[in-house]
Rosetta silent file (secondary structure, phi, psi, omega in degrees, C-alpha in Angstrom):
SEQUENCE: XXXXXXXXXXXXXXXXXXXXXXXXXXXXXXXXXXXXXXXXXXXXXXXXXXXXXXXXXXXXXXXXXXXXXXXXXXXXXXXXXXXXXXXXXXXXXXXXXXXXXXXXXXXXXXXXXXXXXXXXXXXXXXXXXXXXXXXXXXXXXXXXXXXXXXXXXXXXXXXXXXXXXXXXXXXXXXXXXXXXXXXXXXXXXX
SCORE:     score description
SCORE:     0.000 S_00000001
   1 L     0.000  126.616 -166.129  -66.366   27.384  -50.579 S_00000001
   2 L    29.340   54.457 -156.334  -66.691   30.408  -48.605 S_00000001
   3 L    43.371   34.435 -161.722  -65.228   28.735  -45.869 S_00000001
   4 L  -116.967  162.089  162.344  -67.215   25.663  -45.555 S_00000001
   5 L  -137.459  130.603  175.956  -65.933   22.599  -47.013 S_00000001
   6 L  -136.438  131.463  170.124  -67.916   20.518  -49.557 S_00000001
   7 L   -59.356   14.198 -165.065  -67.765   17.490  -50.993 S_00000001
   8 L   169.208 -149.463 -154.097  -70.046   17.273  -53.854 S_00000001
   9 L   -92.020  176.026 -178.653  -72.139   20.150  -55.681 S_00000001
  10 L  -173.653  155.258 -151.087  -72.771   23.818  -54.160 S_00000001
  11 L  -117.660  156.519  171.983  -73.674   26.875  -55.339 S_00000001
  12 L   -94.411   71.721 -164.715  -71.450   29.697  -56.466 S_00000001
  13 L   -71.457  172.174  173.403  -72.311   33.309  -55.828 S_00000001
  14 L   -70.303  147.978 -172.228  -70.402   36.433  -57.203 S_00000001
  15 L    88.069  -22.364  174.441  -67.543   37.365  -54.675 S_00000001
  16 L   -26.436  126.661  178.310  -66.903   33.929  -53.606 S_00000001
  17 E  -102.053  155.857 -169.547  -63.965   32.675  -52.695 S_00000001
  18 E  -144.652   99.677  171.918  -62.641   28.999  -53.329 S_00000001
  19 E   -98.495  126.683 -168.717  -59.718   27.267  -52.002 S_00000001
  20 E  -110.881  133.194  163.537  -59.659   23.840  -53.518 S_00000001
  21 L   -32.945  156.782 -171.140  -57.617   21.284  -51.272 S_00000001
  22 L   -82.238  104.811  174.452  -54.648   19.598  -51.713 S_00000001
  23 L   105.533   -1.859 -178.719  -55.548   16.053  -54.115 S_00000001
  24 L  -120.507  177.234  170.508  -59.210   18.139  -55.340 S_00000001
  25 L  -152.514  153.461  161.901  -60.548   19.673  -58.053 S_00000001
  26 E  -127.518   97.205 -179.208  -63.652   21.940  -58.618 S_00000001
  27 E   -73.721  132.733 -176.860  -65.431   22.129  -62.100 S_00000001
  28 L  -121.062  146.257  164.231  -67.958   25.593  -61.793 S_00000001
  29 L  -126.686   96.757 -158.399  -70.156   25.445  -64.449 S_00000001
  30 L   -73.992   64.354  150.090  -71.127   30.006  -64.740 S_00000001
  31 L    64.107 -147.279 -173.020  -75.217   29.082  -65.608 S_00000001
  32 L   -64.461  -45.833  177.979  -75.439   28.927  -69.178 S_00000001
  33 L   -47.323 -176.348 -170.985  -71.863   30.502  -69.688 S_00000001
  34 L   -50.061 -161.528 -163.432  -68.380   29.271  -69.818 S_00000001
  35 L  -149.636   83.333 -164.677  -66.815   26.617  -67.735 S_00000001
  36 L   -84.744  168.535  157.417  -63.719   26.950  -65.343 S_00000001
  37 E  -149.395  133.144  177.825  -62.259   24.076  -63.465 S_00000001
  38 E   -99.647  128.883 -159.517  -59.840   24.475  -60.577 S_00000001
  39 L   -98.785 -155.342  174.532  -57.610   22.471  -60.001 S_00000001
  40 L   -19.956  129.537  153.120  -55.221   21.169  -56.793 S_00000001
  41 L    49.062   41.303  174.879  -53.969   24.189  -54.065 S_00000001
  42 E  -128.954  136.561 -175.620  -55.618   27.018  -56.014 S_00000001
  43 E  -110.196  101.574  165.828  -57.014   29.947  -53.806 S_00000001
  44 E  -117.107  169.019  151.176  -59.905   31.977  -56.237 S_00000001
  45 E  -142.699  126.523 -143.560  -62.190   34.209  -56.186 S_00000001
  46 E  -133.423  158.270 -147.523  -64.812   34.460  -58.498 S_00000001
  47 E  -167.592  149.107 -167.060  -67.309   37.149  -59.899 S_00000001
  48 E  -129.806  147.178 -178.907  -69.380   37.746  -62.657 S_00000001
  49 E  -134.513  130.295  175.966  -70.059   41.313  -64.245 S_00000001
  50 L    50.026 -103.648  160.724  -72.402   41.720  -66.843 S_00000001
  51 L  -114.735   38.488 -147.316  -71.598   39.207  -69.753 S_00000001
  52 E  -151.742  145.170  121.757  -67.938   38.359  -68.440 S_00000001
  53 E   -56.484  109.150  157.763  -66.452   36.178  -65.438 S_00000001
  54 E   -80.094  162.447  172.525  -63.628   37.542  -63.240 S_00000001
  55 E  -164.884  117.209 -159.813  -61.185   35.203  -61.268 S_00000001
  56 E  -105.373  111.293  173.127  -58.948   36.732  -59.186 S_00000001
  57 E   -85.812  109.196  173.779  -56.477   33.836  -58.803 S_00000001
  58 E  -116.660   15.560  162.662  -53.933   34.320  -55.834 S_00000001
  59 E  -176.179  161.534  171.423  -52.601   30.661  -56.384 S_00000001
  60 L   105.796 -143.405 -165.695  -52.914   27.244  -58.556 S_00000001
  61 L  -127.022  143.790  175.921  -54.525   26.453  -61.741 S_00000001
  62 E  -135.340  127.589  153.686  -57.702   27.629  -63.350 S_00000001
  63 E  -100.061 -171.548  133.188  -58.486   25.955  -67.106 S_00000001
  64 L   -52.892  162.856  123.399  -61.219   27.377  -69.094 S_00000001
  65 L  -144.339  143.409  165.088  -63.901   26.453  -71.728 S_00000001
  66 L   -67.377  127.234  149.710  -65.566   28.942  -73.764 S_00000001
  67 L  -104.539   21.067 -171.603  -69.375   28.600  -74.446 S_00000001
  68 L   115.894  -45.957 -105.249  -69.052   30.772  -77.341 S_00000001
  69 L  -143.589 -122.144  174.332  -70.835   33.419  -75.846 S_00000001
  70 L   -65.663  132.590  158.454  -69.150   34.903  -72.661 S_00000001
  71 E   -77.952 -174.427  178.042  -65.601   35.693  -71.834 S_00000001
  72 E  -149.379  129.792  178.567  -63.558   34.930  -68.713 S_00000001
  73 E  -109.585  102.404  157.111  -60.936   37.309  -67.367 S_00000001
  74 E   -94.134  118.195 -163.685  -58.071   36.183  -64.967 S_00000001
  75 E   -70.922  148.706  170.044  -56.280   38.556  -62.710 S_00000001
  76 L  -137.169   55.593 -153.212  -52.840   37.354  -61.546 S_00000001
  77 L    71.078 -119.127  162.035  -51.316   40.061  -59.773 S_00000001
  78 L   -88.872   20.894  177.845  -51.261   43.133  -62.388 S_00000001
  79 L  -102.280  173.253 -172.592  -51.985   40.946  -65.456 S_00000001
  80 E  -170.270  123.578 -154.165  -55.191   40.248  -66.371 S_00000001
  81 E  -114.069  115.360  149.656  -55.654   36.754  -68.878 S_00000001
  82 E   -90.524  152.739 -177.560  -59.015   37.199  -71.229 S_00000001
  83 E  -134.767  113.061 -167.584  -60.189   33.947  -72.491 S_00000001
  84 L   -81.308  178.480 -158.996  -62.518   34.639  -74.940 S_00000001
  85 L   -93.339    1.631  148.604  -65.780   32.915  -75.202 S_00000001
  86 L  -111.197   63.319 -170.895  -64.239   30.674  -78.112 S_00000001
  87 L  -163.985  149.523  167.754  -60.913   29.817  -76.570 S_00000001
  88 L  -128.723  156.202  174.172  -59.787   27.099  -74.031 S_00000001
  89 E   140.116 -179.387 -170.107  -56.866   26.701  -72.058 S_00000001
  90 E  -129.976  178.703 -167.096  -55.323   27.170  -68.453 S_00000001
  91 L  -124.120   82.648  177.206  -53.409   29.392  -66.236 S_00000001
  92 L  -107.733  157.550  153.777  -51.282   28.420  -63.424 S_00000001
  93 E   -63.651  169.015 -162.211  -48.996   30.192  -61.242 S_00000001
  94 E  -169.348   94.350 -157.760  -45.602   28.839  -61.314 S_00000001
  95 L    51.847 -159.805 -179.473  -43.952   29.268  -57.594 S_00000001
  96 L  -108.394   -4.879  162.181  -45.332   32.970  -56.428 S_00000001
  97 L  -121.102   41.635  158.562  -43.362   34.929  -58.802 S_00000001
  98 E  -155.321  171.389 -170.874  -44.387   33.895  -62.327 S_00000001
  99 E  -138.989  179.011 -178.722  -47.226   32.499  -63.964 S_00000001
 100 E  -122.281  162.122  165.482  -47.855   30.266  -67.382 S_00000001
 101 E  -141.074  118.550  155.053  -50.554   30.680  -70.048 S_00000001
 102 E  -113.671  129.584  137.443  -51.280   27.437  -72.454 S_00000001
 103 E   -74.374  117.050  179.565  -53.785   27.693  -75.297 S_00000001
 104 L  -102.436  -47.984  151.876  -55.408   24.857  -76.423 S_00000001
 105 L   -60.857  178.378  127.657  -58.694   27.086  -78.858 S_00000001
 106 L    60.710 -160.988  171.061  -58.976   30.275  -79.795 S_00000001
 107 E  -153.099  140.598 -167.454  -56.300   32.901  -78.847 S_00000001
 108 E  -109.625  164.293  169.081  -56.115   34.534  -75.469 S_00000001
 109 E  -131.548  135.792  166.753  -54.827   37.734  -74.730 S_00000001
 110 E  -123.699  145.708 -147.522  -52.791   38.914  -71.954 S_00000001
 111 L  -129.776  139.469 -175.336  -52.468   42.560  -70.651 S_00000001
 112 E  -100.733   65.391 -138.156  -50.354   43.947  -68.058 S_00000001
 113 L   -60.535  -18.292  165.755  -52.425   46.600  -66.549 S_00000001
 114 L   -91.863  -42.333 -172.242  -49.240   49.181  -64.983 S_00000001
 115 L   -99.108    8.391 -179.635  -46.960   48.764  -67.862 S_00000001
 116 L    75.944  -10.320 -157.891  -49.866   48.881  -70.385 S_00000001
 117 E   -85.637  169.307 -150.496  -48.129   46.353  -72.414 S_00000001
 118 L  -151.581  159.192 -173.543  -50.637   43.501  -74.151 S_00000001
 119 L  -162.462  143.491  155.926  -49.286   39.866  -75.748 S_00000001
 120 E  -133.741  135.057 -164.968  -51.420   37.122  -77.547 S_00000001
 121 E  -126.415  126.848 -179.443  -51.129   33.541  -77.193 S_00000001
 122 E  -132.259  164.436 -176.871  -52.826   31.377  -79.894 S_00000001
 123 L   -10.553  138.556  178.730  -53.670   27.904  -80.458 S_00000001
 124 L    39.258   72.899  135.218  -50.997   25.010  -79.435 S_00000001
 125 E  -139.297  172.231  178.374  -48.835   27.785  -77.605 S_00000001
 126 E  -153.463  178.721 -170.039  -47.899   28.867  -73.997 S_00000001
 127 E   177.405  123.976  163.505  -45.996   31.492  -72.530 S_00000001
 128 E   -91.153  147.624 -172.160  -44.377   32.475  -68.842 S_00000001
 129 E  -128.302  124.377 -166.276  -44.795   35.476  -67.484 S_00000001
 130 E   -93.977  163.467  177.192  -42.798   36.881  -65.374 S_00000001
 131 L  -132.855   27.925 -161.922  -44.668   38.936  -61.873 S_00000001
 132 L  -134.369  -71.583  170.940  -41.319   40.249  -60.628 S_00000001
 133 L  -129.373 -143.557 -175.096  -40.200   41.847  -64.065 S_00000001
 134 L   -95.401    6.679 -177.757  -40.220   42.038  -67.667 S_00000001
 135 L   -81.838  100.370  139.219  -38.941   38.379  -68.825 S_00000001
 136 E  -130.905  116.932 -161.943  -42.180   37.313  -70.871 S_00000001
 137 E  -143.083  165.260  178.067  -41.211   34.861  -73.368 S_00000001
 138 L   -64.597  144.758  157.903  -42.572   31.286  -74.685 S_00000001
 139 H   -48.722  -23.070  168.649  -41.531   28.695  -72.692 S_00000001
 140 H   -67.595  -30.987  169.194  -39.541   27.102  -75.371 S_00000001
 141 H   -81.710  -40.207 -172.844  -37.064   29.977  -75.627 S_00000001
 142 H   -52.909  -47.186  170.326  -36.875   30.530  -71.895 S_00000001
 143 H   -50.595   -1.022 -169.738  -35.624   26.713  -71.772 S_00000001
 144 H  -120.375    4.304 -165.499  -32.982   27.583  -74.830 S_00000001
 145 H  -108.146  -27.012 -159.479  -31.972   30.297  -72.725 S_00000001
 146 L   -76.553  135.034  179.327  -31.131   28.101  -70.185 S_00000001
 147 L   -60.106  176.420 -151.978  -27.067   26.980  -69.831 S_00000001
 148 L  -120.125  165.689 -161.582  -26.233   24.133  -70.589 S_00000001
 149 L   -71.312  178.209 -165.823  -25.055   21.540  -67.602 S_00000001
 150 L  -132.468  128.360 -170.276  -21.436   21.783  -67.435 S_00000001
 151 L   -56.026  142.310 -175.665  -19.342   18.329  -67.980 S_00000001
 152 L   -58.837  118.610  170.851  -17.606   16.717  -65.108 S_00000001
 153 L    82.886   59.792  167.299  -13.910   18.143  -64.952 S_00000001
 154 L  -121.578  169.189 -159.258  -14.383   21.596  -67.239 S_00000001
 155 E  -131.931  155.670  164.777  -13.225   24.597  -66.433 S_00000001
 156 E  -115.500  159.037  159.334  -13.654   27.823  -67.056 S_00000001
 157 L   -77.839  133.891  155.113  -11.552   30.569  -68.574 S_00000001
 158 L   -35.671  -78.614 -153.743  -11.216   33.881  -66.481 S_00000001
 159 L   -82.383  -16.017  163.399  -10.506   35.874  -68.603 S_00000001
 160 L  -151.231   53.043  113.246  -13.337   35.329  -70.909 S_00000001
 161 L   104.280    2.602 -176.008  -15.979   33.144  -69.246 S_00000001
 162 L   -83.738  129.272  173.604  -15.494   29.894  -71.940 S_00000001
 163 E   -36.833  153.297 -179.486  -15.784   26.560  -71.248 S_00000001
 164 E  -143.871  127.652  166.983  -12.160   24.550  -71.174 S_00000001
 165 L  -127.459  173.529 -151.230  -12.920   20.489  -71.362 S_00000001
 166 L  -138.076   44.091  168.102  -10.401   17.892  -71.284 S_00000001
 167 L  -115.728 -176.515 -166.046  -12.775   15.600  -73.869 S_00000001
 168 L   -60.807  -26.650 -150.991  -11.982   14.340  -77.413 S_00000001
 169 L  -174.034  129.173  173.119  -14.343   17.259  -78.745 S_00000001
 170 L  -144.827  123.035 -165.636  -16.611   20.229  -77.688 S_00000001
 171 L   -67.845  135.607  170.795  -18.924   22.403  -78.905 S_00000001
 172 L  -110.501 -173.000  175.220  -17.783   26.158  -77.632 S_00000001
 173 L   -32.660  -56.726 -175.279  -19.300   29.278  -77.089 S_00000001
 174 L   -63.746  -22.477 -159.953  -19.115   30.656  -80.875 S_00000001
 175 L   133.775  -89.839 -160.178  -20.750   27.432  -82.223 S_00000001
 176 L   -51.552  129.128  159.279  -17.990   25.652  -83.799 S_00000001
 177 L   -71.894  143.824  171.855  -16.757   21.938  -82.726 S_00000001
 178 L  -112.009  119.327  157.376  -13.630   21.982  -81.506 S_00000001
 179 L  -107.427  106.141  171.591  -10.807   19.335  -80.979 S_00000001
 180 L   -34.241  129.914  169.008   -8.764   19.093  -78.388 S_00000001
 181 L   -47.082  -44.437 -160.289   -5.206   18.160  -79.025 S_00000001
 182 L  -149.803  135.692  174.576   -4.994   16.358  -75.836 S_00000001
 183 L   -89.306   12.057  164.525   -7.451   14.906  -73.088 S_00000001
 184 L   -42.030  109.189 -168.604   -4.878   16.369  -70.504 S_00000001
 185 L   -69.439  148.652 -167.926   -6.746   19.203  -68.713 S_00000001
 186 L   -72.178  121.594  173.538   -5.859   22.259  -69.963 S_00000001
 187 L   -81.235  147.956  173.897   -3.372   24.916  -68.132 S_00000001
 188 L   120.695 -179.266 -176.824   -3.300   28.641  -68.167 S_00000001
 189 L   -95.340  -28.569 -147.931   -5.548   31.675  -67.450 S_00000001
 190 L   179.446    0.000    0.000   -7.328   31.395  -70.881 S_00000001
């Protein structure tokens, strides 16, 4: 905390900064207001305006708790995460160019302050964010998005990018199982 390192409570002015150690955690409790807790290898810095919290994050994890009351806003490069004062949930970075939002309350909103564009994430959901480009999608589609591993002796076609497998049966491109005639690897361009 502001370049000191402590081991037990301390107080938290606005502009601080907080790098919490590798293997730590730091629960801030904002006075009467909400409740952040930071976890492991998170760099913050945090500031209070009016009835609102800022947290400038420039690595880790930050969760949340609402007291009802007061919001909490986290910047992450040009996004900015509100957590409203009845909503819970956390934030992490994810490597240095994307970040995650899970909602556990409430519904958070997140806004992308250069392209203007705005998203909401409610209760039992998440969503990555990308801080490179435009991929922001739930995590469950980005993972459905993902290919699929590709079986030990398959092949591809050239000429139009489809798996060729030398098992009894394979699901292809279009959908449909398929049977191979023969478990004989397959010859040809396509």
């Amino acid at each position: 905390l502001r370049g000191v390192r402590i081991n037990g409570d301390g107080t938290l002015f606005s502009g601080d900064r907080m790098n919490v150690g590798s293997g730590a955690y730091a629960k801030v409790a904002l006075g009467a207001g909400p409740k952040i807790e930071v976890g492991s290898g998170s760099d913050v810095t945090v500031t209070r305006e009016a009835d609102s919290v800022q947290v400038s994050m420039a690595s880790g994890n930050v969760a949340s708790k609402g007291d009802g009351k007061s919001s909490v806003h986290l910047r992450l490069g040009s996004y900015e995460v509100t957590v409203p004062g009845n909503a819970s949930g956390n934030v992490s970075y994810i490597g240095k160019d994307a970040f995650g939002v899970r909602v556990l309350t409430g519904s958070v909103s997140v806004r992308n302050a250069v392209t203007k564009q705005s998203f909401s994430v409610g209760k039992g959901s998440d969503r990555l964010f990308s801080l490179q480009s435009d991929v922001n999608q739930p995590f469950a589609r980005l993972a459905s998005t993902a290919p699929a591993a590709v079986p030990a002796g398959a092949r591809f076609c050239a000429a139009c990018g489809a798996r060729i497998v030398t098992s009894d049966s394979e699901t292809m491109a279009g959908g449909d199982e398929t049977k191979l005639a023969s478990s004989k690897p397959v010859s040809g361009g396509s």
